[in-house]
Amino acid sequence: MTSSPPAVEFERVSKTFPAASGAVRALDDVSFTVEQGEFFALLGPNGAGKTTLISVLAGLARPTSGTARVLGFDVTRDYREARSRLGVVPQELVFDPFFTVRETLELQARYYGVREAGPWIDELLTQLDLTHKARANMRALSGGMKRRVMVGQALVHKPPVIVLDEPTAGVDVELRQNLWAFMKRLNGEGHTIILTTHYLEEAESLCTRVAMLKAGRLVALDSTERLLRGVGGVSVEISAERLPEALAESATLQASGAFGFTLPDHAALEGVLAAFRSAGVSVRELRVGGADLEQAFLRLTARDAGTA
Amino acid sequence: MDMTRKPAIARGTILGPGFRALLGKEVLRFWKVALQTIVAPVVTTLLYLLIFSHVLDEHVRVYDGRVAYTAFLVPGLIMMSMLQNAFANSSSSLIQSKMMRNLIFILLPPITSLEIYLAYVLGAVLRGLAVGFGVWLVTLPFVPWHALVPDHPLWNVAFAVFGSSAMGTLGLIAGIWSEKFDHLAVFQNFFIMPLTFLSGVFYSIHSLPVFWQTVSHLNPFFYMIDGFRYGFFGAADVSPWLSLAILLLFNLVLSAVALRLLATGYKLRS
Ligand SMILES: Nc1ncnc2c1ncn2[C@@H]1O[C@H](COP(=O)(O)OP(=O)(O)O)[C@@H](O)[C@H]1O
Ligand SMILES: [Mg+2]
């Protein structure tokens, strides 16, 4: 083991679930690494295998083949070391109706052997805006509050690696902002953060690197920036009298009446404008939309479907 | 925030903090609702005693007439209530966590199979002992004093603890196997109830026809009840050593099964 192992490693992880209608291959030979200190997004449509991959990491599911490691510790062989370094917020909203919010957090801290968890639990309650609900029974909380308690439960032992599986589902916008501010702070303090989300804009604004899964396979793994530049391209809308002949193939007519182009990068805009100039058509208005992960994602998954 | 990379649990620890936390939770779970988990079974058992002793005490004497029926019945009832409640404790705790899907909160932390097993089983034993002690207390007024002070209390303790641990383990297995309350009810109604009732709680098996005596000897619950009774009277249907050996073997087999299920994650981890 090197002195500074990656936060998370997946090595050729496959997972097949037995099912009545033939086996489901939820993960198919997935390999990638997340370095310490990264803010990392795991994206993919429903059923892509994100939760299964997290379950393998957390020891909730055993891989059919392959291995996963947390800070160098094998999640099967060295599971105690691996799990004590990992904090997972499960996707499913679950709670124990037997306890209050504070008791829930205290009990979870004891499971991890945290001594004198009090001050940190106080801080978690503050950060998650739950102080006023500390003595409320879990049953009495709204869905968003329960979700925040689950975030607290994942953080009671100050794990160096934090995984959030769609943590903002059902959480309102303001709280989502608070949660991300908190995660940014933890990331700034050295925690590695991995999240899965349906809200691509979240991944876009928070994460430095992205992995995309589709049907159990890794279809992209890159820095968010490069992914946007390389795959997503730039969307451009041009309002003009007419479309130059040379561009007939590449343009789409927008609802606004403008012509839309999806370009690989900003440099390609030069060629489009040149075509307008040489056709003698003057450009009335030009709007350049930033590329976003949504487009990148659609393109990647579409491309993948084409080759499948 | 300090970023300690040191594990909170030292390598080589056999029973770590997770075990104590889980045991604490298991005890709290029944203690907080003691009215249902301790008082109710004590009252039910007392009703059995009142009805059966009222009907039979005048007519039946046991162990060649040395022991009055009510005195004979009480140890059996104490043991039966302990066994049933030990089973109920671990099985219902587990099935509730599975149904509520919050079992994940003990599957995520670094808790070993052995720790999970021991926490659930010890929780069940403590519930069994609490109920057994309660039954003993409330039956004191109904039986001559000398009949309810054990002659050999160490035997009582051994059978109470190992009987409850066997049933706590069986409850753990049933809880792992069951996917809903119905499954657990099947286990309880078609397995636990008949075997406890047919184990000689209400009669000495020597009063049975030979065939049924033989059948009773195949019932592990018979040895639990019989050995526990020996502690009170110094008399039983079979030797307490034989009963203890069978009970320990029963424990061994059940715990091997439970530990195997936990280690492989059967129905708990996918
Ligand atoms: N316990 C399970 N048993 C059978 N199939 C499962 C199980 N868990 C997940 N799957 C299947 O595996 C695939 C991936 O699911 P999941 O990991 O939940 O995807 P995601 O989190 O990306 O939405 C899906 O086809 C899902 O139906
Ligand atoms: Mg999911």
Coordinates of C-alpha atoms and ligand atoms in Angstrom, one line a residue:
Chain A
M1 CA 0.0 0.0 0.0
T2 CA 1.4 3.4 -0.9
S3 CA 1.6 6.1 1.7
S4 CA -1.4 7.9 0.2
P5 CA -3.8 5.5 -1.4
P6 CA -6.8 6.7 -3.5
A7 CA -9.9 7.5 -1.6
V8 CA -11.9 4.9 -3.6
E9 CA -10.9 2.3 -6.1
F10 CA -13.1 0.1 -8.2
E11 CA -11.3 -2.7 -10.0
R12 CA -13.3 -4.6 -12.6
V13 CA -16.4 -4.7 -10.5
S14 CA -19.3 -6.7 -11.8
K15 CA -22.5 -7.5 -10.1
T16 CA -25.3 -9.8 -11.3
F17 CA -28.6 -10.1 -9.4
P18 CA -30.5 -13.3 -9.9
A19 CA -34.0 -12.6 -11.0
A20 CA -37.0 -14.6 -12.1
S21 CA -36.8 -13.2 -15.6
G22 CA -33.1 -14.1 -16.1
A23 CA -30.2 -12.5 -14.3
V24 CA -29.8 -8.7 -14.1
R25 CA -26.3 -7.5 -14.8
A26 CA -26.4 -4.3 -12.6
L27 CA -22.6 -3.6 -13.0
D28 CA -20.5 -4.7 -15.8
D29 CA -16.7 -4.6 -15.4
V30 CA -16.5 -1.1 -13.8
S31 CA -13.1 0.3 -13.0
F32 CA -12.2 3.8 -11.8
T33 CA -10.4 5.6 -9.0
V34 CA -11.4 8.6 -7.0
E35 CA -8.4 10.5 -5.4
Q36 CA -8.4 11.8 -1.9
G37 CA -9.9 15.3 -1.7
E38 CA -11.9 15.1 -4.8
F39 CA -15.5 16.2 -5.1
F40 CA -16.7 13.6 -7.5
A41 CA -20.1 12.9 -9.3
L42 CA -21.5 9.6 -10.3
L43 CA -24.1 10.1 -12.9
G44 CA -26.4 8.0 -14.9
P45 CA -30.1 7.4 -15.6
N46 CA -32.3 5.3 -13.3
G47 CA -31.2 1.7 -13.2
A48 CA -27.7 2.5 -14.4
G49 CA -26.2 0.8 -11.4
K50 CA -25.2 3.8 -9.3
T51 CA -26.8 2.6 -6.1
T52 CA -25.4 -0.9 -6.7
L53 CA -21.9 0.4 -7.1
I54 CA -22.2 2.4 -3.8
S55 CA -23.7 -0.8 -2.1
V56 CA -20.6 -2.7 -3.2
L57 CA -18.4 0.0 -1.7
A58 CA -20.3 0.0 1.5
G59 CA -20.4 -3.8 1.8
L60 CA -24.2 -3.9 1.4
A61 CA -23.8 -5.9 -1.8
R62 CA -21.0 -8.4 -2.6
P63 CA -19.5 -8.0 -6.1
T64 CA -19.9 -11.0 -8.3
S65 CA -16.4 -10.3 -9.4
G66 CA -13.8 -7.6 -8.9
T67 CA -12.8 -5.6 -5.9
A68 CA -13.4 -2.3 -4.3
R69 CA -11.2 -0.4 -1.8
V70 CA -11.6 2.5 0.5
L71 CA -8.3 4.3 1.3
G72 CA -6.6 1.1 0.3
F73 CA -8.7 -1.2 2.4
D74 CA -10.5 -4.0 0.6
V75 CA -14.2 -3.7 1.4
T76 CA -14.6 -7.4 1.8
R77 CA -11.4 -8.6 3.4
D78 CA -10.6 -5.5 5.5
Y79 CA -14.2 -4.5 5.9
R80 CA -13.8 -3.0 9.4
E81 CA -11.1 -0.7 8.3
A82 CA -12.9 0.2 5.1
R83 CA -16.3 0.9 6.7
S84 CA -14.9 3.0 9.6
R85 CA -13.5 5.3 6.9
L86 CA -16.7 5.5 4.9
G87 CA -19.9 7.5 5.5
V88 CA -22.8 6.6 3.2
V89 CA -26.2 8.4 2.9
P90 CA -28.4 5.7 1.4
Q91 CA -30.8 6.7 -1.4
E92 CA -33.8 5.2 0.3
L93 CA -35.4 7.3 3.0
V94 CA -35.3 5.2 6.1
F95 CA -35.3 5.8 9.9
D96 CA -35.9 4.1 13.2
P97 CA -39.2 5.4 14.7
F98 CA -38.0 4.2 18.1
F99 CA -35.7 7.2 18.6
T100 CA -35.5 10.9 18.6
V101 CA -33.2 12.8 16.2
R102 CA -30.5 13.2 18.8
E103 CA -30.7 9.6 20.0
T104 CA -30.5 8.5 16.3
L105 CA -27.2 10.3 15.9
E106 CA -25.8 9.3 19.3
L107 CA -26.6 5.6 18.6
Q108 CA -25.0 5.8 15.2
A109 CA -21.8 7.4 16.7
R110 CA -21.6 4.5 19.2
Y111 CA -21.8 1.9 16.4
Y112 CA -18.6 3.5 15.1
G113 CA -17.0 3.7 18.5
V114 CA -16.9 7.5 18.5
R115 CA -16.2 8.7 22.0
E116 CA -17.5 12.0 23.3
A117 CA -19.5 12.6 20.1
G118 CA -21.6 15.3 21.8
P119 CA -19.9 18.4 20.5
W120 CA -19.7 17.1 16.9
I121 CA -23.4 16.0 17.0
D122 CA -24.3 19.5 18.2
E123 CA -22.4 20.9 15.2
L124 CA -24.1 18.5 12.8
L125 CA -27.5 19.5 14.2
T126 CA -26.6 23.1 13.6
Q127 CA -25.2 22.5 10.1
L128 CA -28.2 20.5 9.1
D129 CA -30.6 22.9 10.6
L130 CA -32.0 20.3 13.0
T131 CA -31.2 21.8 16.4
H132 CA -34.8 22.7 17.0
K133 CA -35.9 19.1 16.2
A134 CA -33.2 17.4 18.3
R135 CA -35.7 16.0 20.8
A136 CA -38.4 15.2 18.2
N137 CA -39.2 11.6 17.4
M138 CA -38.0 10.6 13.9
R139 CA -41.6 9.8 13.0
A140 CA -42.6 13.4 13.5
L141 CA -40.2 14.7 10.8
S142 CA -40.9 15.7 7.3
G143 CA -39.1 13.8 4.5
G144 CA -36.6 16.5 4.0
M145 CA -35.7 16.5 7.7
K146 CA -35.4 12.7 7.8
R147 CA -33.0 13.0 4.8
R148 CA -30.9 15.5 6.7
V149 CA -30.8 13.2 9.8
M150 CA -29.5 10.5 7.4
V151 CA -26.8 12.9 6.3
G152 CA -25.9 13.4 9.9
Q153 CA -25.8 9.7 10.6
A154 CA -23.3 9.3 7.7
L155 CA -21.1 11.9 9.2
V156 CA -21.1 11.0 12.9
H157 CA -17.7 9.4 12.7
K158 CA -16.1 12.1 10.5
P159 CA -15.4 9.7 7.7
P160 CA -12.6 10.7 5.3
V161 CA -14.8 9.4 2.4
I162 CA -18.4 10.6 2.2
V163 CA -20.8 9.1 -0.3
L164 CA -24.3 10.6 -0.9
D165 CA -26.7 8.7 -3.0
E166 CA -29.2 11.2 -4.4
P167 CA -29.2 13.2 -1.2
T168 CA -31.3 16.1 -2.5
A169 CA -34.2 14.1 -3.7
G170 CA -37.2 15.5 -1.9
V171 CA -35.2 18.2 -0.2
D172 CA -36.3 21.8 -0.9
V173 CA -34.1 24.2 -2.7
E174 CA -32.9 26.3 0.2
L175 CA -31.9 23.2 2.2
R176 CA -30.2 21.8 -0.8
Q177 CA -28.0 25.0 -0.9
N178 CA -27.2 24.5 2.8
L179 CA -26.3 20.9 2.3
W180 CA -24.0 21.7 -0.6
A181 CA -22.3 24.6 1.3
F182 CA -21.7 22.1 4.2
M183 CA -20.3 19.5 1.8
K184 CA -18.0 22.1 0.2
R185 CA -16.7 23.0 3.6
L186 CA -16.0 19.3 4.4
N187 CA -14.4 18.9 1.1
G188 CA -12.2 22.0 1.8
E189 CA -11.2 20.3 5.0
G190 CA -9.9 17.3 3.1
H191 CA -12.9 14.9 3.0
T192 CA -13.4 13.1 -0.3
I193 CA -17.0 13.5 -1.5
I194 CA -18.8 11.4 -4.0
L195 CA -22.4 12.1 -4.9
T196 CA -24.9 10.6 -7.3
T197 CA -27.6 12.9 -8.4
H198 CA -30.3 13.4 -11.0
Y199 CA -29.8 17.2 -10.9
L200 CA -27.0 17.6 -13.4
E201 CA -26.5 21.2 -12.6
E202 CA -25.5 20.2 -9.1
A203 CA -22.8 17.9 -10.3
E204 CA -21.8 20.6 -12.8
S205 CA -21.3 23.3 -10.2
L206 CA -19.8 21.2 -7.4
C207 CA -17.8 18.4 -8.9
T208 CA -14.4 18.5 -10.4
R209 CA -14.7 15.0 -11.9
V210 CA -17.5 12.9 -13.2
A211 CA -18.1 9.3 -13.9
M212 CA -21.1 8.3 -16.0
L213 CA -22.7 4.9 -15.8
K214 CA -25.2 3.4 -18.2
A215 CA -26.7 0.0 -18.0
G216 CA -24.0 -1.0 -15.6
R217 CA -21.1 0.1 -17.7
L218 CA -18.8 3.1 -17.3
V219 CA -19.4 5.3 -20.4
A220 CA -17.4 8.4 -19.4
L221 CA -14.9 9.4 -16.8
D222 CA -13.3 12.8 -17.0
S223 CA -13.0 16.2 -15.4
T224 CA -16.3 18.0 -15.5
E225 CA -14.6 20.7 -17.5
R226 CA -13.1 18.4 -20.2
L227 CA -16.4 16.5 -20.4
L228 CA -18.2 19.7 -21.1
R229 CA -15.7 20.9 -23.6
G230 CA -15.1 17.7 -25.4
V231 CA -18.4 16.1 -25.5
G232 CA -21.1 18.5 -24.6
G233 CA -19.9 21.3 -26.9
V234 CA -21.4 24.7 -27.1
S235 CA -25.0 25.5 -28.1
V236 CA -25.4 28.6 -30.2
E237 CA -28.6 30.3 -31.4
I238 CA -28.3 32.7 -34.3
S239 CA -31.1 35.0 -35.5
A240 CA -30.8 35.9 -39.2
E241 CA -32.8 36.5 -42.3
R242 CA -32.1 33.0 -43.7
L243 CA -29.9 30.0 -43.3
P244 CA -26.8 29.8 -45.5
E245 CA -26.9 26.8 -47.8
A246 CA -23.6 25.5 -46.4
L247 CA -25.2 25.2 -42.9
A248 CA -28.4 23.5 -43.9
E249 CA -27.3 20.1 -42.5
S250 CA -26.1 21.3 -39.1
A251 CA -28.8 23.7 -38.0
T252 CA -32.1 23.1 -36.2
L253 CA -34.9 25.6 -36.3
Q254 CA -35.7 26.8 -32.8
A255 CA -39.1 27.7 -31.5
S256 CA -38.0 31.3 -31.4
G257 CA -37.4 31.2 -35.1
A258 CA -33.6 31.3 -34.6
F259 CA -31.2 28.7 -36.0
G260 CA -29.6 26.5 -33.4
F261 CA -26.2 24.9 -33.6
T262 CA -24.5 22.5 -31.3
L263 CA -20.7 22.9 -31.8
P264 CA -17.8 20.9 -30.4
D265 CA -16.2 24.0 -28.9
H266 CA -16.1 27.8 -29.0
A267 CA -13.5 27.8 -31.8
A268 CA -16.0 26.2 -34.2
L269 CA -18.2 29.3 -33.9
E270 CA -15.8 31.0 -36.2
G271 CA -16.6 28.7 -39.1
V272 CA -20.4 29.2 -38.6
L273 CA -20.1 32.9 -38.7
A274 CA -17.8 32.8 -41.7
A275 CA -20.5 30.8 -43.6
F276 CA -23.0 33.5 -42.8
R277 CA -20.6 36.2 -44.0
S278 CA -19.7 34.5 -47.3
A279 CA -23.4 33.9 -48.0
G280 CA -24.0 37.6 -47.4
V281 CA -26.5 37.0 -44.6
S282 CA -26.1 39.4 -41.7
V283 CA -26.4 38.0 -38.2
R284 CA -29.0 39.9 -36.2
E285 CA -28.5 38.3 -32.9
L286 CA -26.1 35.7 -31.4
R287 CA -26.6 33.7 -28.2
V288 CA -24.0 31.3 -26.9
G289 CA -25.3 28.9 -24.3
G290 CA -22.8 27.1 -22.1
A291 CA -22.5 23.5 -22.6
D292 CA -23.9 21.5 -19.8
L293 CA -23.7 18.0 -18.5
E294 CA -27.3 17.4 -19.6
Q295 CA -26.2 17.6 -23.2
A296 CA -23.0 15.8 -22.5
F297 CA -24.9 13.1 -20.8
L298 CA -27.5 12.8 -23.6
R299 CA -24.8 12.6 -26.2
L300 CA -22.9 10.0 -24.4
T301 CA -25.8 7.8 -23.6
A302 CA -27.1 8.2 -27.2
R303 CA -23.7 7.3 -28.7
D304 CA -23.5 4.4 -26.4
A305 CA -27.0 3.1 -27.5
G306 CA -26.0 3.5 -31.1
T307 CA -23.1 1.1 -30.8
A308 CA -24.9 -1.3 -28.6
Chain B
M1 CA -12.5 19.5 12.0
D2 CA -9.8 17.0 12.8
M3 CA -9.3 14.4 10.1
T4 CA -8.4 11.4 12.1
R5 CA -7.4 8.5 9.8
K6 CA -7.0 6.3 12.8
P7 CA -9.7 3.6 13.0
A8 CA -11.8 4.0 16.2
I9 CA -11.6 0.2 16.6
A10 CA -8.2 -1.4 17.3
R11 CA -7.2 -4.3 15.2
G12 CA -7.8 -7.6 16.9
T13 CA -10.7 -6.3 19.0
I14 CA -13.2 -9.2 19.4
L15 CA -16.1 -7.3 20.9
G16 CA -15.9 -3.7 19.9
P17 CA -18.0 -0.6 20.7
G18 CA -20.5 -1.5 18.0
F19 CA -21.4 -4.6 20.0
R20 CA -22.1 -2.6 23.2
A21 CA -24.1 -0.1 21.2
L22 CA -26.2 -2.7 19.5
L23 CA -26.8 -4.6 22.8
G24 CA -27.8 -1.3 24.5
K25 CA -30.3 -0.7 21.7
E26 CA -31.7 -4.2 21.9
V27 CA -32.2 -3.9 25.7
L28 CA -33.6 -0.4 25.4
R29 CA -36.0 -1.6 22.7
F30 CA -37.9 -4.0 25.1
W31 CA -37.2 -2.0 28.3
K32 CA -38.9 1.1 27.0
V33 CA -42.1 -0.9 26.3
A34 CA -41.8 -3.2 29.3
L35 CA -45.6 -3.2 29.7
Q36 CA -45.9 -5.2 26.5
T37 CA -42.6 -7.1 26.6
I38 CA -42.4 -8.1 30.3
V39 CA -45.6 -7.4 32.2
A40 CA -48.0 -8.8 29.6
P41 CA -46.3 -12.2 29.3
V42 CA -46.1 -12.4 33.1
V43 CA -49.8 -11.8 33.4
T44 CA -50.6 -14.3 30.6
T45 CA -48.5 -17.0 32.4
L46 CA -50.2 -16.2 35.7
L47 CA -53.5 -16.9 34.0
Y48 CA -52.3 -20.3 32.8
L49 CA -51.3 -21.1 36.3
L50 CA -54.6 -20.0 37.9
I51 CA -56.6 -22.0 35.4
F52 CA -54.6 -25.2 35.4
S53 CA -53.9 -25.3 39.1
H54 CA -57.5 -24.7 39.9
V55 CA -58.6 -27.6 37.7
L56 CA -55.9 -30.0 38.4
D57 CA -54.1 -29.4 41.7
E58 CA -56.5 -31.6 43.7
H59 CA -56.2 -34.5 41.4
V60 CA -52.7 -34.7 40.1
R61 CA -49.5 -35.4 41.9
V62 CA -46.2 -35.8 40.1
Y63 CA -42.9 -37.6 40.7
D64 CA -44.6 -40.5 42.5
G65 CA -46.8 -38.2 44.5
R66 CA -43.9 -36.2 46.0
V67 CA -44.8 -32.9 44.2
A68 CA -48.1 -31.1 44.1
Y69 CA -49.3 -30.3 40.5
T70 CA -49.1 -26.5 40.9
A71 CA -45.6 -26.7 42.3
F72 CA -44.7 -28.9 39.4
L73 CA -46.3 -26.6 36.9
V74 CA -44.7 -23.3 38.0
P75 CA -41.1 -24.1 36.8
G76 CA -42.4 -25.3 33.5
L77 CA -44.4 -22.1 33.0
I78 CA -41.4 -19.9 34.0
M79 CA -39.2 -21.7 31.5
M80 CA -41.8 -21.6 28.8
S81 CA -42.3 -17.9 29.2
M82 CA -38.6 -17.3 29.1
L83 CA -38.2 -19.4 25.9
Q84 CA -41.1 -17.8 24.1
N85 CA -40.0 -14.2 25.0
A86 CA -36.4 -14.8 24.1
F87 CA -37.5 -15.9 20.7
A88 CA -39.9 -13.1 20.4
N89 CA -37.3 -10.5 21.3
S90 CA -34.6 -11.2 18.6
S91 CA -37.1 -12.3 15.9
S92 CA -39.4 -9.3 16.2
S93 CA -36.5 -6.8 16.5
L94 CA -34.9 -8.1 13.4
I95 CA -38.1 -8.4 11.3
Q96 CA -39.1 -4.8 12.3
S97 CA -35.7 -3.5 11.3
K98 CA -36.1 -5.3 8.0
M99 CA -39.6 -4.1 7.4
M100 CA -38.7 -0.5 8.2
R101 CA -35.5 -1.0 6.2
N102 CA -33.4 0.7 8.9
L103 CA -31.3 -2.4 9.4
I104 CA -28.9 -0.6 7.0
F105 CA -27.8 1.5 9.9
I106 CA -26.2 -1.5 11.6
L107 CA -25.0 -3.0 8.3
L108 CA -23.0 0.1 7.3
P109 CA -20.8 0.4 10.5
P110 CA -17.8 -1.8 11.1
I111 CA -19.7 -4.3 13.2
T112 CA -18.7 -8.0 12.9
S113 CA -21.1 -11.0 12.4
L114 CA -20.1 -12.2 15.9
E115 CA -21.0 -8.8 17.4
I116 CA -24.3 -8.7 15.7
Y117 CA -25.0 -12.3 16.8
L118 CA -24.0 -11.8 20.4
A119 CA -25.9 -8.5 20.7
Y120 CA -29.2 -9.9 19.5
V121 CA -28.8 -13.1 21.5
L122 CA -27.8 -11.4 24.8
G123 CA -30.7 -8.9 24.3
A124 CA -33.0 -11.9 24.0
V125 CA -31.5 -13.6 27.1
L126 CA -32.0 -10.5 29.2
R127 CA -35.6 -10.2 28.1
G128 CA -36.1 -14.0 28.8
L129 CA -34.6 -13.6 32.3
A130 CA -36.6 -10.5 33.1
V131 CA -39.9 -12.3 32.1
G132 CA -38.8 -15.5 33.9
F133 CA -38.0 -13.6 37.1
G134 CA -41.3 -11.7 36.9
V135 CA -43.3 -15.0 36.5
W136 CA -41.4 -16.5 39.5
L137 CA -42.3 -13.5 41.6
V138 CA -46.0 -13.5 40.9
T139 CA -46.3 -17.2 41.3
L140 CA -44.8 -17.2 44.8
P141 CA -48.1 -16.6 46.6
F142 CA -49.7 -19.7 44.9
V143 CA -47.2 -22.4 45.8
P144 CA -45.8 -23.5 49.2
W145 CA -42.7 -21.5 49.9
H146 CA -40.3 -24.5 50.0
A147 CA -41.5 -25.6 46.5
L148 CA -40.4 -22.4 44.8
V149 CA -37.0 -21.9 46.3
P150 CA -34.7 -23.9 44.1
D151 CA -32.8 -26.8 45.6
H152 CA -30.1 -26.4 43.0
P153 CA -30.1 -22.8 41.8
L154 CA -27.1 -23.2 39.6
W155 CA -29.0 -25.6 37.4
N156 CA -31.8 -23.0 37.1
V157 CA -29.4 -20.3 36.1
A158 CA -27.7 -22.6 33.5
F159 CA -30.9 -23.7 32.0
A160 CA -32.5 -20.2 32.0
V161 CA -29.4 -18.7 30.3
F162 CA -28.8 -21.4 27.7
G163 CA -32.4 -22.0 27.1
S164 CA -33.0 -18.3 26.4
S165 CA -29.8 -18.1 24.3
A166 CA -30.9 -21.1 22.2
M167 CA -34.3 -19.4 21.6
G168 CA -32.7 -16.0 21.0
T169 CA -30.5 -17.6 18.4
L170 CA -33.5 -19.4 16.8
G171 CA -35.3 -16.0 16.8
L172 CA -32.4 -14.4 15.1
I173 CA -32.4 -17.1 12.4
A174 CA -36.2 -16.8 12.0
G175 CA -35.8 -13.0 11.7
I176 CA -33.2 -13.3 9.0
W177 CA -35.2 -15.9 7.1
S178 CA -38.5 -14.1 7.3
E179 CA -39.4 -11.4 4.8
K180 CA -42.6 -10.3 6.5
F181 CA -44.4 -10.7 9.8
D182 CA -46.5 -13.5 8.3
H183 CA -43.4 -15.7 7.8
L184 CA -42.5 -15.1 11.4
A185 CA -46.0 -16.1 12.5
V186 CA -45.7 -19.4 10.6
F187 CA -42.4 -20.1 12.4
Q188 CA -44.0 -19.2 15.7
N189 CA -47.3 -21.0 15.3
F190 CA -46.2 -24.2 13.6
F191 CA -42.8 -24.7 15.3
I192 CA -42.2 -22.8 18.5
M193 CA -45.7 -23.1 20.1
P194 CA -46.3 -26.8 19.5
L195 CA -42.8 -27.8 20.6
T196 CA -43.0 -25.7 23.8
F197 CA -46.5 -27.0 24.6
L198 CA -45.5 -30.6 23.9
S199 CA -42.4 -30.4 26.0
G200 CA -43.8 -31.4 29.3
V201 CA -44.7 -28.0 30.7
F202 CA -48.1 -29.2 31.8
Y203 CA -47.3 -32.8 32.6
S204 CA -44.5 -35.2 33.4
I205 CA -43.8 -37.3 30.3
H206 CA -43.7 -40.4 32.5
S207 CA -47.5 -40.1 32.6
L208 CA -47.6 -40.5 28.8
P209 CA -47.9 -43.7 26.8
V210 CA -44.5 -45.1 25.8
F211 CA -44.9 -44.0 22.2
W212 CA -45.4 -40.3 23.2
Q213 CA -42.6 -40.5 25.7
T214 CA -40.3 -41.5 22.9
V215 CA -41.5 -38.7 20.7
S216 CA -41.0 -36.2 23.6
H217 CA -37.4 -37.3 23.8
L218 CA -36.8 -35.9 20.3
N219 CA -38.0 -32.5 21.3
P220 CA -35.2 -30.2 22.4
F221 CA -37.6 -28.1 24.4
F222 CA -38.3 -31.1 26.7
Y223 CA -34.7 -31.1 28.0
M224 CA -34.8 -27.3 28.7
I225 CA -38.0 -27.6 30.8
D226 CA -36.9 -30.8 32.4
G227 CA -33.5 -29.5 33.4
F228 CA -34.9 -26.3 34.7
R229 CA -37.4 -28.2 36.8
Y230 CA -34.6 -30.3 38.3
G231 CA -33.1 -27.1 39.8
F232 CA -36.3 -26.7 41.8
F233 CA -37.0 -30.2 43.0
G234 CA -33.8 -32.2 42.5
A235 CA -36.1 -34.5 40.5
A236 CA -36.7 -34.7 36.8
D237 CA -37.7 -37.1 34.0
V238 CA -34.1 -37.5 32.8
S239 CA -30.7 -36.7 34.2
P240 CA -29.9 -32.9 34.2
W241 CA -26.5 -33.6 32.8
L242 CA -28.1 -35.2 29.8
S243 CA -30.4 -32.3 29.4
L244 CA -27.6 -29.8 29.7
A245 CA -25.5 -31.6 27.2
I246 CA -28.4 -31.6 24.7
L247 CA -29.1 -28.0 25.4
L248 CA -25.5 -27.0 24.8
L249 CA -25.4 -29.0 21.6
F250 CA -28.6 -27.3 20.5
N251 CA -27.0 -23.9 21.2
L252 CA -23.9 -24.9 19.3
V253 CA -25.8 -26.0 16.2
L254 CA -28.1 -22.9 16.2
S255 CA -25.2 -20.5 16.7
A256 CA -23.2 -22.1 13.9
V257 CA -26.2 -21.6 11.6
A258 CA -26.8 -18.0 12.7
L259 CA -23.2 -17.0 12.4
R260 CA -23.0 -18.6 9.0
L261 CA -26.1 -16.7 7.8
L262 CA -24.7 -13.4 9.2
A263 CA -21.2 -14.0 7.7
T264 CA -22.6 -14.7 4.2
G265 CA -25.1 -11.9 4.5
Y266 CA -28.0 -14.2 3.7
K267 CA -31.1 -12.1 3.0
L268 CA -29.4 -9.1 4.7
R269 CA -26.8 -8.1 2.1
S270 CA -27.4 -8.6 -1.6
Ligands
LIG1 N1 -31.4 -6.2 -4.9 C1 -31.6 -6.3 -6.2 N2 -32.1 -7.4 -6.8 C2 -32.3 -7.5 -8.1 N3 -32.0 -6.5 -9.0 C3 -31.6 -5.3 -8.5 C4 -31.3 -5.2 -7.1 N4 -30.8 -3.9 -6.9 C5 -30.7 -3.4 -8.1 N5 -31.2 -4.2 -9.0 C6 -31.2 -3.9 -10.5 O1 -29.9 -3.5 -10.9 C7 -30.0 -2.4 -11.8 C8 -29.3 -1.2 -11.2 O2 -30.0 -0.6 -10.2 P1 -29.5 0.6 -9.3 O3 -28.1 0.3 -8.8 O4 -30.5 0.8 -8.2 O5 -29.5 1.8 -10.3 P2 -29.4 3.4 -10.1 O6 -29.1 3.6 -8.6 O7 -28.4 3.9 -11.0 O8 -30.8 3.9 -10.4 C9 -31.5 -2.2 -12.0 O9 -31.8 -2.9 -13.2 C10 -32.1 -2.7 -10.8 O10 -33.4 -3.2 -11.1
MG2 MG -30.0 4.7 -7.2

